Structures are given as structure tokens and as C-alpha cells.
mmCIF file of C-alpha atoms in Angstrom:
data_model
loop_
_atom_site.group_PDB
_atom_site.id
_atom_site.type_symbol
_atom_site.label_atom_id
_atom_site.label_comp_id
_atom_site.label_asym_id
_atom_site.label_seq_id
_atom_site.Cartn_x
_atom_site.Cartn_y
_atom_site.Cartn_z
ATOM 1 C CA MET U 1 0.000 0.000 0.000
ATOM 2 C CA ARG U 2 0.929 3.613 -0.265
ATOM 3 C CA TYR U 3 1.525 5.622 2.882
ATOM 4 C CA PHE U 4 3.047 8.801 4.222
ATOM 5 C CA ASP U 5 6.716 8.711 5.084
ATOM 6 C CA ASN U 6 7.623 9.419 8.697
ATOM 7 C CA ARG U 7 8.007 13.133 8.089
ATOM 8 C CA GLY U 8 4.588 13.329 6.494
ATOM 9 C CA LEU U 9 3.026 11.449 9.387
ATOM 10 C CA ARG U 10 4.521 13.679 11.996
ATOM 11 C CA ALA U 11 3.658 16.806 10.039
ATOM 12 C CA ALA U 12 0.069 15.649 9.868
ATOM 13 C CA GLY U 13 0.053 15.074 13.603
ATOM 14 C CA ILE U 14 -0.827 11.398 13.142
ATOM 15 C CA VAL U 15 0.183 9.286 16.092
ATOM 16 C CA SER U 16 -1.906 6.152 15.722
ATOM 17 C CA ILE U 17 -1.485 4.445 12.338
ATOM 18 C CA ALA U 18 -4.024 1.677 12.679
ATOM 19 C CA THR U 19 -6.798 0.430 14.874
ATOM 20 C CA LEU U 20 -8.586 -2.834 14.510
ATOM 21 C CA VAL U 21 -12.173 -2.220 15.065
ATOM 22 C CA PHE U 22 -11.572 -3.148 11.639
ATOM 23 C CA ALA U 23 -9.905 -0.113 10.150
ATOM 24 C CA CYS U 24 -7.090 1.053 7.873
ATOM 25 C CA SER U 25 -6.460 4.751 7.369
ATOM 26 C CA SER U 26 -4.853 8.006 8.285
ATOM 27 C CA LYS U 27 -7.656 9.932 6.651
ATOM 28 C CA GLU U 28 -11.152 8.652 7.113
ATOM 29 C CA SER U 29 -14.759 9.542 7.610
ATOM 30 C CA SER U 30 -17.083 8.608 10.437
ATOM 31 C CA HIS U 31 -19.721 6.242 9.049
ATOM 32 C CA SER U 32 -21.495 5.356 12.261
ATOM 33 C CA ASP U 33 -24.538 3.850 10.565
ATOM 34 C CA PHE U 34 -22.951 2.184 7.556
ATOM 35 C CA GLN U 35 -25.344 -0.113 5.697
ATOM 36 C CA PRO U 36 -24.544 -3.082 3.438
ATOM 37 C CA ASP U 37 -23.937 -1.578 0.020
ATOM 38 C CA SER U 38 -25.853 -2.486 -3.087
ATOM 39 C CA GLY U 39 -22.828 -2.963 -5.307
ATOM 40 C CA ASP U 40 -24.382 -0.972 -8.131
ATOM 41 C CA THR U 41 -22.605 2.261 -7.240
ATOM 42 C CA ASP U 42 -19.724 3.348 -5.061
ATOM 43 C CA ALA U 43 -22.065 3.666 -2.079
ATOM 44 C CA GLY U 44 -19.861 1.300 -0.118
ATOM 45 C CA THR U 45 -16.769 3.437 -0.569
ATOM 46 C CA LEU U 46 -15.718 5.453 2.442
ATOM 47 C CA VAL U 47 -14.394 8.957 1.906
ATOM 48 C CA PRO U 48 -11.185 9.511 3.914
ATOM 49 C CA THR U 49 -11.080 12.076 6.691
ATOM 50 C CA VAL U 50 -8.863 12.441 9.742
ATOM 51 C CA ASP U 51 -9.384 9.495 12.083
ATOM 52 C CA SER U 52 -9.552 10.098 15.797
ATOM 53 C CA GLY U 53 -9.782 6.380 16.563
ATOM 54 C CA PRO U 54 -12.598 4.252 17.937
ATOM 55 C CA THR U 55 -14.804 5.760 20.589
ATOM 56 C CA GLY U 56 -15.692 2.559 22.391
ATOM 57 C CA THR U 57 -19.380 3.540 22.446
ATOM 58 C CA PHE U 58 -22.523 2.523 20.645
ATOM 59 C CA GLY U 59 -24.263 4.798 18.181
ATOM 60 C CA ASP U 60 -26.409 6.269 20.948
ATOM 61 C CA GLY U 61 -23.327 7.188 22.983
ATOM 62 C CA SER U 62 -23.752 4.476 25.600
ATOM 63 C CA THR U 63 -20.819 2.286 26.639
ATOM 64 C CA PRO U 64 -20.885 -1.335 25.407
ATOM 65 C CA PRO U 65 -20.909 -4.087 28.040
ATOM 66 C CA PRO U 66 -17.787 -6.224 28.551
ATOM 67 C CA THR U 67 -17.436 -9.091 26.101
ATOM 68 C CA ASN U 68 -15.555 -12.390 26.184
ATOM 69 C CA ASN U 69 -13.573 -13.271 23.063
ATOM 70 C CA GLY U 70 -12.440 -16.666 24.353
ATOM 71 C CA ASP U 71 -8.658 -16.648 24.519
ATOM 72 C CA GLY U 72 -8.578 -13.300 22.699
ATOM 73 C CA THR U 73 -6.782 -14.728 19.663
ATOM 74 C CA LEU U 74 -7.803 -14.690 15.998
ATOM 75 C CA THR U 75 -6.016 -16.480 13.158
ATOM 76 C CA PHE U 76 -4.800 -14.159 10.387
ATOM 77 C CA ILE U 77 -4.375 -16.249 7.231
ATOM 78 C CA ILE U 78 -1.679 -14.541 5.187
ATOM 79 C CA HIS U 79 -0.708 -15.219 1.575
ATOM 80 C CA ASP U 80 2.683 -13.743 0.701
ATOM 81 C CA PHE U 81 3.481 -12.772 -2.901
ATOM 82 C CA LYS U 82 6.649 -11.854 -4.736
ATOM 83 C CA LEU U 83 6.910 -8.345 -6.146
ATOM 84 C CA TYR U 84 5.534 -8.204 -9.671
ATOM 85 C CA ASN U 85 7.983 -8.804 -12.496
ATOM 86 C CA ALA U 86 6.658 -8.891 -16.051
ATOM 87 C CA SER U 87 9.387 -11.420 -16.917
ATOM 88 C CA ASP U 88 8.359 -13.831 -14.157
ATOM 89 C CA SER U 89 5.095 -15.721 -14.724
ATOM 90 C CA THR U 90 4.993 -16.760 -11.050
ATOM 91 C CA THR U 91 4.421 -13.152 -9.955
ATOM 92 C CA ASN U 92 1.007 -11.501 -9.741
ATOM 93 C CA PRO U 93 0.388 -8.227 -11.648
ATOM 94 C CA ASP U 94 -1.824 -6.874 -8.839
ATOM 95 C CA PHE U 95 1.122 -6.477 -6.426
ATOM 96 C CA GLU U 96 3.616 -3.599 -6.572
ATOM 97 C CA ASN U 97 2.333 -2.643 -10.000
ATOM 98 C CA VAL U 98 0.554 0.662 -9.529
ATOM 99 C CA PRO U 99 -1.458 2.611 -12.130
ATOM 100 C CA ASN U 100 0.319 5.161 -14.282
ATOM 101 C CA VAL U 101 -1.794 8.015 -12.907
ATOM 102 C CA PRO U 102 -1.373 10.167 -9.782
ATOM 103 C CA SER U 103 -2.195 8.481 -6.468
ATOM 104 C CA PRO U 104 -4.221 7.594 -4.489
ATOM 105 C CA TRP U 105 -5.958 4.841 -6.442
ATOM 106 C CA PRO U 106 -9.376 4.112 -4.884
ATOM 107 C CA ASP U 107 -10.988 1.158 -6.616
ATOM 108 C CA PRO U 108 -14.479 0.344 -5.256
ATOM 109 C CA ASN U 109 -16.585 -2.605 -6.329
ATOM 110 C CA ILE U 110 -13.688 -4.901 -7.202
ATOM 111 C CA VAL U 111 -15.625 -7.715 -5.524
ATOM 112 C CA GLU U 112 -19.244 -8.812 -5.518
ATOM 113 C CA VAL U 113 -21.601 -7.846 -2.696
ATOM 114 C CA GLN U 114 -22.172 -11.522 -1.853
ATOM 115 C CA LEU U 115 -19.304 -13.613 -0.466
ATOM 116 C CA GLY U 116 -18.403 -16.698 -2.485
ATOM 117 C CA ALA U 117 -19.395 -20.267 -1.552
ATOM 118 C CA ASP U 118 -15.791 -20.866 -0.441
ATOM 119 C CA SER U 119 -15.976 -17.901 1.980
ATOM 120 C CA ARG U 120 -13.752 -15.730 -0.246
ATOM 121 C CA PRO U 121 -14.540 -12.565 -2.209
ATOM 122 C CA VAL U 122 -15.713 -13.001 -5.798
ATOM 123 C CA TYR U 123 -14.134 -10.801 -8.468
ATOM 124 C CA ARG U 124 -16.990 -9.030 -10.227
ATOM 125 C CA ASN U 125 -15.346 -7.894 -13.462
ATOM 126 C CA GLY U 126 -14.492 -11.145 -15.236
ATOM 127 C CA ALA U 127 -11.416 -10.750 -17.433
ATOM 128 C CA THR U 128 -11.779 -6.960 -17.351
ATOM 129 C CA SER U 129 -9.193 -5.004 -15.420
ATOM 130 C CA THR U 130 -10.051 -2.278 -12.925
ATOM 131 C CA LEU U 131 -7.887 0.677 -11.960
ATOM 132 C CA THR U 132 -5.648 -1.477 -9.721
ATOM 133 C CA THR U 133 -6.471 -5.082 -10.653
ATOM 134 C CA HIS U 134 -5.821 -7.161 -13.763
ATOM 135 C CA GLY U 135 -8.702 -9.576 -14.163
ATOM 136 C CA LYS U 136 -10.260 -12.552 -12.397
ATOM 137 C CA ALA U 137 -7.356 -14.980 -12.855
ATOM 138 C CA ALA U 138 -4.950 -12.689 -11.007
ATOM 139 C CA PHE U 139 -7.449 -11.782 -8.282
ATOM 140 C CA ASP U 140 -8.367 -15.413 -7.617
ATOM 141 C CA GLN U 141 -4.807 -15.964 -6.390
ATOM 142 C CA TRP U 142 -5.130 -13.406 -3.592
ATOM 143 C CA TYR U 143 -6.838 -15.661 -1.043
ATOM 144 C CA HIS U 144 -6.089 -19.146 -2.417
ATOM 145 C CA ASP U 145 -2.955 -21.279 -2.211
ATOM 146 C CA VAL U 146 -0.995 -21.110 -5.479
ATOM 147 C CA PRO U 147 2.312 -23.025 -5.167
ATOM 148 C CA GLY U 148 5.212 -21.024 -6.566
ATOM 149 C CA THR U 149 3.202 -17.800 -6.692
ATOM 150 C CA ASN U 150 2.228 -17.356 -3.045
ATOM 151 C CA VAL U 151 2.947 -18.862 0.361
ATOM 152 C CA ARG U 152 0.326 -19.310 3.075
ATOM 153 C CA ILE U 153 1.288 -18.464 6.655
ATOM 154 C CA ASP U 154 -1.160 -18.597 9.583
ATOM 155 C CA VAL U 155 -0.389 -15.936 12.197
ATOM 156 C CA PRO U 156 -2.202 -15.773 15.560
ATOM 157 C CA ILE U 157 -3.095 -12.197 16.534
ATOM 158 C CA THR U 158 -4.077 -11.451 20.120
ATOM 159 C CA LEU U 159 -6.810 -8.924 20.733
ATOM 160 C CA THR U 160 -6.500 -6.696 23.785
ATOM 161 C CA GLN U 161 -9.369 -5.601 25.988
ATOM 162 C CA ALA U 162 -9.985 -1.922 26.619
ATOM 163 C CA ALA U 163 -11.374 -0.461 29.819
ATOM 164 C CA ASP U 164 -14.819 -0.171 28.203
ATOM 165 C CA GLY U 165 -14.887 -3.908 27.469
ATOM 166 C CA THR U 166 -14.236 -3.713 23.740
ATOM 167 C CA PHE U 167 -11.555 -5.830 22.092
ATOM 168 C CA GLY U 168 -9.134 -4.758 19.407
ATOM 169 C CA TYR U 169 -5.759 -4.848 17.737
ATOM 170 C CA ASP U 170 -3.695 -1.783 16.864
ATOM 171 C CA SER U 171 -0.553 -2.221 14.776
ATOM 172 C CA GLN U 172 0.686 1.123 16.087
ATOM 173 C CA VAL U 173 0.868 -0.513 19.523
ATOM 174 C CA SER U 174 1.529 -4.177 18.738
ATOM 175 C CA GLY U 175 3.307 -3.925 15.363
ATOM 176 C CA VAL U 176 6.991 -3.533 14.526
ATOM 177 C CA PRO U 177 8.976 -0.278 14.148
ATOM 178 C CA TYR U 178 8.829 1.168 10.645
ATOM 179 C CA SER U 179 12.583 1.807 10.879
ATOM 180 C CA ALA U 180 15.253 1.378 13.526
ATOM 181 C CA GLY U 181 14.556 3.577 16.524
ATOM 182 C CA ASP U 182 11.310 4.843 14.999
ATOM 183 C CA PRO U 183 8.366 5.184 17.427
ATOM 184 C CA ILE U 184 5.968 4.530 14.562
ATOM 185 C CA LYS U 185 4.947 0.862 14.372
ATOM 186 C CA MET U 186 3.223 -0.903 11.493
ATOM 187 C CA PHE U 187 1.776 -4.274 10.476
ATOM 188 C CA PHE U 188 4.573 -6.465 9.095
ATOM 189 C CA PRO U 189 3.864 -9.931 10.552
ATOM 190 C CA ILE U 190 6.015 -11.996 8.143
ATOM 191 C CA ASP U 191 9.283 -10.033 8.063
ATOM 192 C CA ASP U 192 12.633 -11.794 7.862
ATOM 193 C CA GLY U 193 13.908 -12.840 11.267
ATOM 194 C CA THR U 194 10.436 -13.241 12.782
ATOM 195 C CA LYS U 195 8.723 -16.457 13.837
ATOM 196 C CA TYR U 196 6.426 -16.289 10.817
ATOM 197 C CA ALA U 197 8.968 -15.201 8.190
ATOM 198 C CA SER U 198 8.036 -16.020 4.596
ATOM 199 C CA PRO U 199 10.332 -18.047 2.309
ATOM 200 C CA PHE U 200 10.018 -15.208 -0.214
ATOM 201 C CA GLY U 201 11.714 -12.855 2.233
ATOM 202 C CA THR U 202 11.694 -9.082 2.105
ATOM 203 C CA GLN U 203 13.073 -9.036 -1.471
ATOM 204 C CA GLY U 204 15.583 -6.279 -0.739
ATOM 205 C CA ASP U 205 13.184 -4.081 1.258
ATOM 206 C CA PRO U 206 13.327 -3.376 5.003
ATOM 207 C CA HIS U 207 9.934 -5.101 5.385
ATOM 208 C CA ASN U 208 7.960 -7.835 3.641
ATOM 209 C CA TYR U 209 5.323 -6.165 1.480
ATOM 210 C CA SER U 210 2.897 -7.685 -1.061
ATOM 211 C CA PHE U 211 0.665 -9.941 0.982
ATOM 212 C CA THR U 212 -3.002 -10.522 1.681
ATOM 213 C CA CYS U 213 -4.718 -11.307 4.958
ATOM 214 C CA GLU U 214 -8.045 -12.917 5.786
ATOM 215 C CA VAL U 215 -9.846 -13.594 9.069
ATOM 216 C CA HIS U 216 -12.873 -15.875 9.381
ATOM 217 C CA THR U 217 -14.939 -15.505 12.532
ATOM 218 C CA ALA U 218 -18.466 -15.856 13.873
ATOM 219 C CA PHE U 219 -20.500 -14.122 16.564
ATOM 220 C CA THR U 220 -23.888 -14.297 18.223
ATOM 221 C CA TYR U 221 -25.800 -11.058 17.715
ATOM 222 C CA VAL U 222 -27.018 -9.555 20.977
ATOM 223 C CA GLY U 223 -27.881 -6.022 19.909
ATOM 224 C CA GLY U 224 -25.990 -2.740 20.034
ATOM 225 C CA GLU U 225 -22.667 -4.089 18.791
ATOM 226 C CA PHE U 226 -20.319 -2.183 16.505
ATOM 227 C CA LEU U 227 -17.307 -2.862 14.332
ATOM 228 C CA HIS U 228 -14.591 -0.345 13.472
ATOM 229 C CA TYR U 229 -11.720 -0.896 11.062
ATOM 230 C CA ARG U 230 -8.897 1.121 9.621
ATOM 231 C CA GLY U 231 -6.235 -0.043 7.183
ATOM 232 C CA ASP U 232 -4.633 -0.115 3.767
ATOM 233 C CA ASP U 233 -4.634 -1.103 1.051
ATOM 234 C CA ASP U 234 -7.834 -2.991 0.106
ATOM 235 C CA VAL U 235 -10.257 -3.854 2.922
ATOM 236 C CA TRP U 236 -13.503 -5.784 2.643
ATOM 237 C CA VAL U 237 -15.688 -6.904 5.525
ATOM 238 C CA PHE U 238 -18.619 -9.297 5.129
ATOM 239 C CA ILE U 239 -21.290 -9.974 7.754
ATOM 240 C CA ASP U 240 -23.740 -12.800 7.092
ATOM 241 C CA ASN U 241 -21.901 -13.219 3.761
ATOM 242 C CA LYS U 242 -22.852 -9.701 2.638
ATOM 243 C CA ARG U 243 -20.340 -6.927 2.014
ATOM 244 C CA VAL U 244 -20.662 -4.161 4.609
ATOM 245 C CA ILE U 245 -17.319 -2.380 4.126
ATOM 246 C CA ASP U 246 -15.672 -1.724 0.743
ATOM 247 C CA LEU U 247 -12.293 0.043 0.846
ATOM 248 C CA GLY U 248 -10.914 -1.448 -2.364
ATOM 249 C CA GLY U 249 -7.880 0.034 -4.063
ATOM 250 C CA ILE U 250 -4.350 1.191 -3.282
ATOM 251 C CA HIS U 251 -4.556 4.102 -0.891
ATOM 252 C CA ASP U 252 -3.541 5.586 2.421
ATOM 253 C CA PRO U 253 -5.252 4.047 5.456
ATOM 254 C CA GLU U 254 -9.017 4.463 5.430
ATOM 255 C CA THR U 255 -11.676 3.518 7.934
ATOM 256 C CA GLY U 256 -15.046 1.815 7.953
ATOM 257 C CA ASP U 257 -17.626 1.558 10.718
ATOM 258 C CA VAL U 258 -20.649 -0.695 11.051
ATOM 259 C CA GLN U 259 -23.456 -0.433 13.601
ATOM 260 C CA LEU U 260 -24.879 -3.948 13.547
ATOM 261 C CA ASP U 261 -28.348 -2.788 14.573
ATOM 262 C CA THR U 262 -28.703 -1.370 11.048
ATOM 263 C CA LEU U 263 -28.214 -4.757 9.360
ATOM 264 C CA GLY U 264 -31.536 -6.424 10.174
ATOM 265 C CA LEU U 265 -29.940 -9.247 12.173
ATOM 266 C CA GLU U 266 -31.905 -11.529 14.507
ATOM 267 C CA LYS U 267 -30.949 -11.365 18.173
ATOM 268 C CA GLY U 268 -29.622 -14.618 19.572
ATOM 269 C CA LYS U 269 -28.635 -15.937 16.140
ATOM 270 C CA GLU U 270 -25.041 -16.687 15.108
ATOM 271 C CA TYR U 271 -23.615 -15.007 12.006
ATOM 272 C CA PRO U 272 -20.313 -15.290 10.105
ATOM 273 C CA LEU U 273 -17.977 -12.302 9.893
ATOM 274 C CA ASP U 274 -15.215 -12.420 7.275
ATOM 275 C CA PHE U 275 -12.496 -9.801 6.903
ATOM 276 C CA PHE U 276 -10.094 -9.397 3.953
ATOM 277 C CA PHE U 277 -7.114 -7.098 3.594
ATOM 278 C CA ALA U 278 -4.353 -6.632 0.996
ATOM 279 C CA GLU U 279 -0.988 -4.881 1.239
ATOM 280 C CA ARG U 280 -0.148 -4.161 -2.408
ATOM 281 C CA HIS U 281 2.210 -1.192 -2.497
ATOM 282 C CA LYS U 282 5.351 -0.330 -0.547
ATOM 283 C CA GLY U 283 5.468 2.416 2.014
ATOM 284 C CA GLY U 284 3.614 1.201 5.071
ATOM 285 C CA SER U 285 1.169 -1.362 6.414
ATOM 286 C CA ASN U 286 -1.517 -0.529 8.943
ATOM 287 C CA VAL U 287 -4.258 -2.402 10.740
ATOM 288 C CA LEU U 288 -6.616 -1.183 13.428
ATOM 289 C CA MET U 289 -9.632 -3.176 14.574
ATOM 290 C CA THR U 290 -12.018 -2.535 17.454
ATOM 291 C CA THR U 291 -15.277 -4.297 18.210
ATOM 292 C CA SER U 292 -17.795 -5.039 20.915
ATOM 293 C CA LEU U 293 -18.589 -8.373 19.242
ATOM 294 C CA LYS U 294 -17.778 -11.692 20.855
ATOM 295 C CA LEU U 295 -15.748 -13.257 18.044
ATOM 296 C CA ARG U 296 -14.550 -16.819 17.600
ATOM 297 C CA ASN U 297 -12.359 -18.383 14.920
ATOM 298 C CA VAL U 298 -14.116 -20.314 12.168
ATOM 299 C CA PRO U 299 -12.113 -22.501 9.723
ATOM 300 C CA PRO U 300 -12.667 -21.302 6.130
ATOM 301 C CA LYS U 301 -14.344 -23.622 3.651
#
């Protein structure tokens, strides 16, 4: 993904890079009552504004009750890719291959509104390219094992509990320094020298870029819950197999918020929640997620 350099971050007064309510962005808007989008327009695209971080409250301003997320750990399924090289057929043209137009490169509606039968996003444009993608064949590699082209690595991520009872993950707190001695931390879970290092390595960069991430969970709807996410590049969140956040494209961190009471869910019923993220352009990697949901891991189909 693209991101500010350290000087730009400090000049902008940005301290927190990412919060996982589910969020990715330094500029974002507050969409407190975000509805599932229709897919016919860019209604699901969130316009970036400055993000102040999750509030830890429901839409009516009340504080959510404490929740229990089991052991507080979710499995992040990561697929690492090599940087694109037109001479190497094992590389994917969607990674480190940005458009020849000024950035940022927002790209809404890359995927269908309905999640696929295999619990992965469905590319909606067939063989047709979008601003930042290059057809169905390339996209289908993002979240599937393709020997020689990508490597799957499962990384456990521990959520922390806030004083208000919400759970979340913030790469600015739990990530790795962007550079030696730098107070800014980012989301680089498969760097060389770490427990989950990829065989592809950092390919000459200080960090391992060009990877995707997916999380498959489930929750029982009680009423009043919320989900907040900030990150870059692409972010899609599906609840009950329907797309509720669409931050497709290569861009600075952006945020999405969902108040679950707006989704027409049935109290006491369990629903799947699936989250997808892609880091496709060098410069930074940010994840912030915060939620009042009681989440549990669910193996993907």
C-alpha cells in the first residue's frame, strides 16, 4: 500500500497508524450507521477524513458491556506474494504494480456484494481489469494457495481488551517499528527474522510487502454491537456473507464503521464475519480493529 513517510506522518500530527475495530487509514470519515452496500454504485466506498480512533461507544453514545472473546486470539491467514515482475510468470500483476496516474488509487466494487461459496470474495469484473487489478485470474490468487506464486502463513493475533470492554488490535501498539529507533509501528507480521517469516523474504526491502490477509470468525448477535476498522490497502468486511465495508484500491489508510443494529440481524442468532485485507504497495502497512462483538475463529471452507 501507499503511505506517508515518517516526516509526512509527523507533520500531519498522526500518532496512531491503525486500529482494529476493523480499520485502515490516516484519513477517514465517520460512518457510524454504515449499511450493506448495493454494489451498483460506489455507495460502499468510504471517503477519507482524519481518524480520531474508535470511541468505544454505541451509536447512541452508551458504553458497550464487557465481552468475552475466548482466549482473545484470531487467526490471520496470510498469503505472501513476490513483487511483480513482467518477466516472471509466477508473480502476480496486482502487487507492486501501480497505475500510471497520480495516487491515491481508490478502486471500489472490485468484488461482488455476496461472499463466495468458499468464503472468499468473488471478483466481479471477469477478465476486465479495474484501476488497480488485472482480471479474475490474477485476483483469484489473492486468497487461495498457489504453489510457486504465493505462500500461506497462519499468524495468531491477540486482541487486547480496553477499559470499556471492547476488544481490538492496533498495529501502532503491537506492530513492529517502521525503521530502527522509529516510534511509529506498522503491520509487518512476516518479516525476515520473525517467527512467521516467509520463504520469499523481504526481497531487498526493510519489510515484507505484497501480501493478503483474511480472518474468518463468527459471533452471536445480541444487539448494540459495533465494528470499526482502519487499514490499507484494500479492505472488505462481510457480515452474514454480505459486504458491509468496501475500501478497495491502493490508498492511504481508510476507515469503515458498522453499527450492527442497522443490518436487520436476529438477536440470539449466530452469524459469520469475514475480513479481507491486501498490502499491495510499498510504504507502510496498517491495521486497526475494534469491536464489541464476541468473536470466535471459524475454519474457512
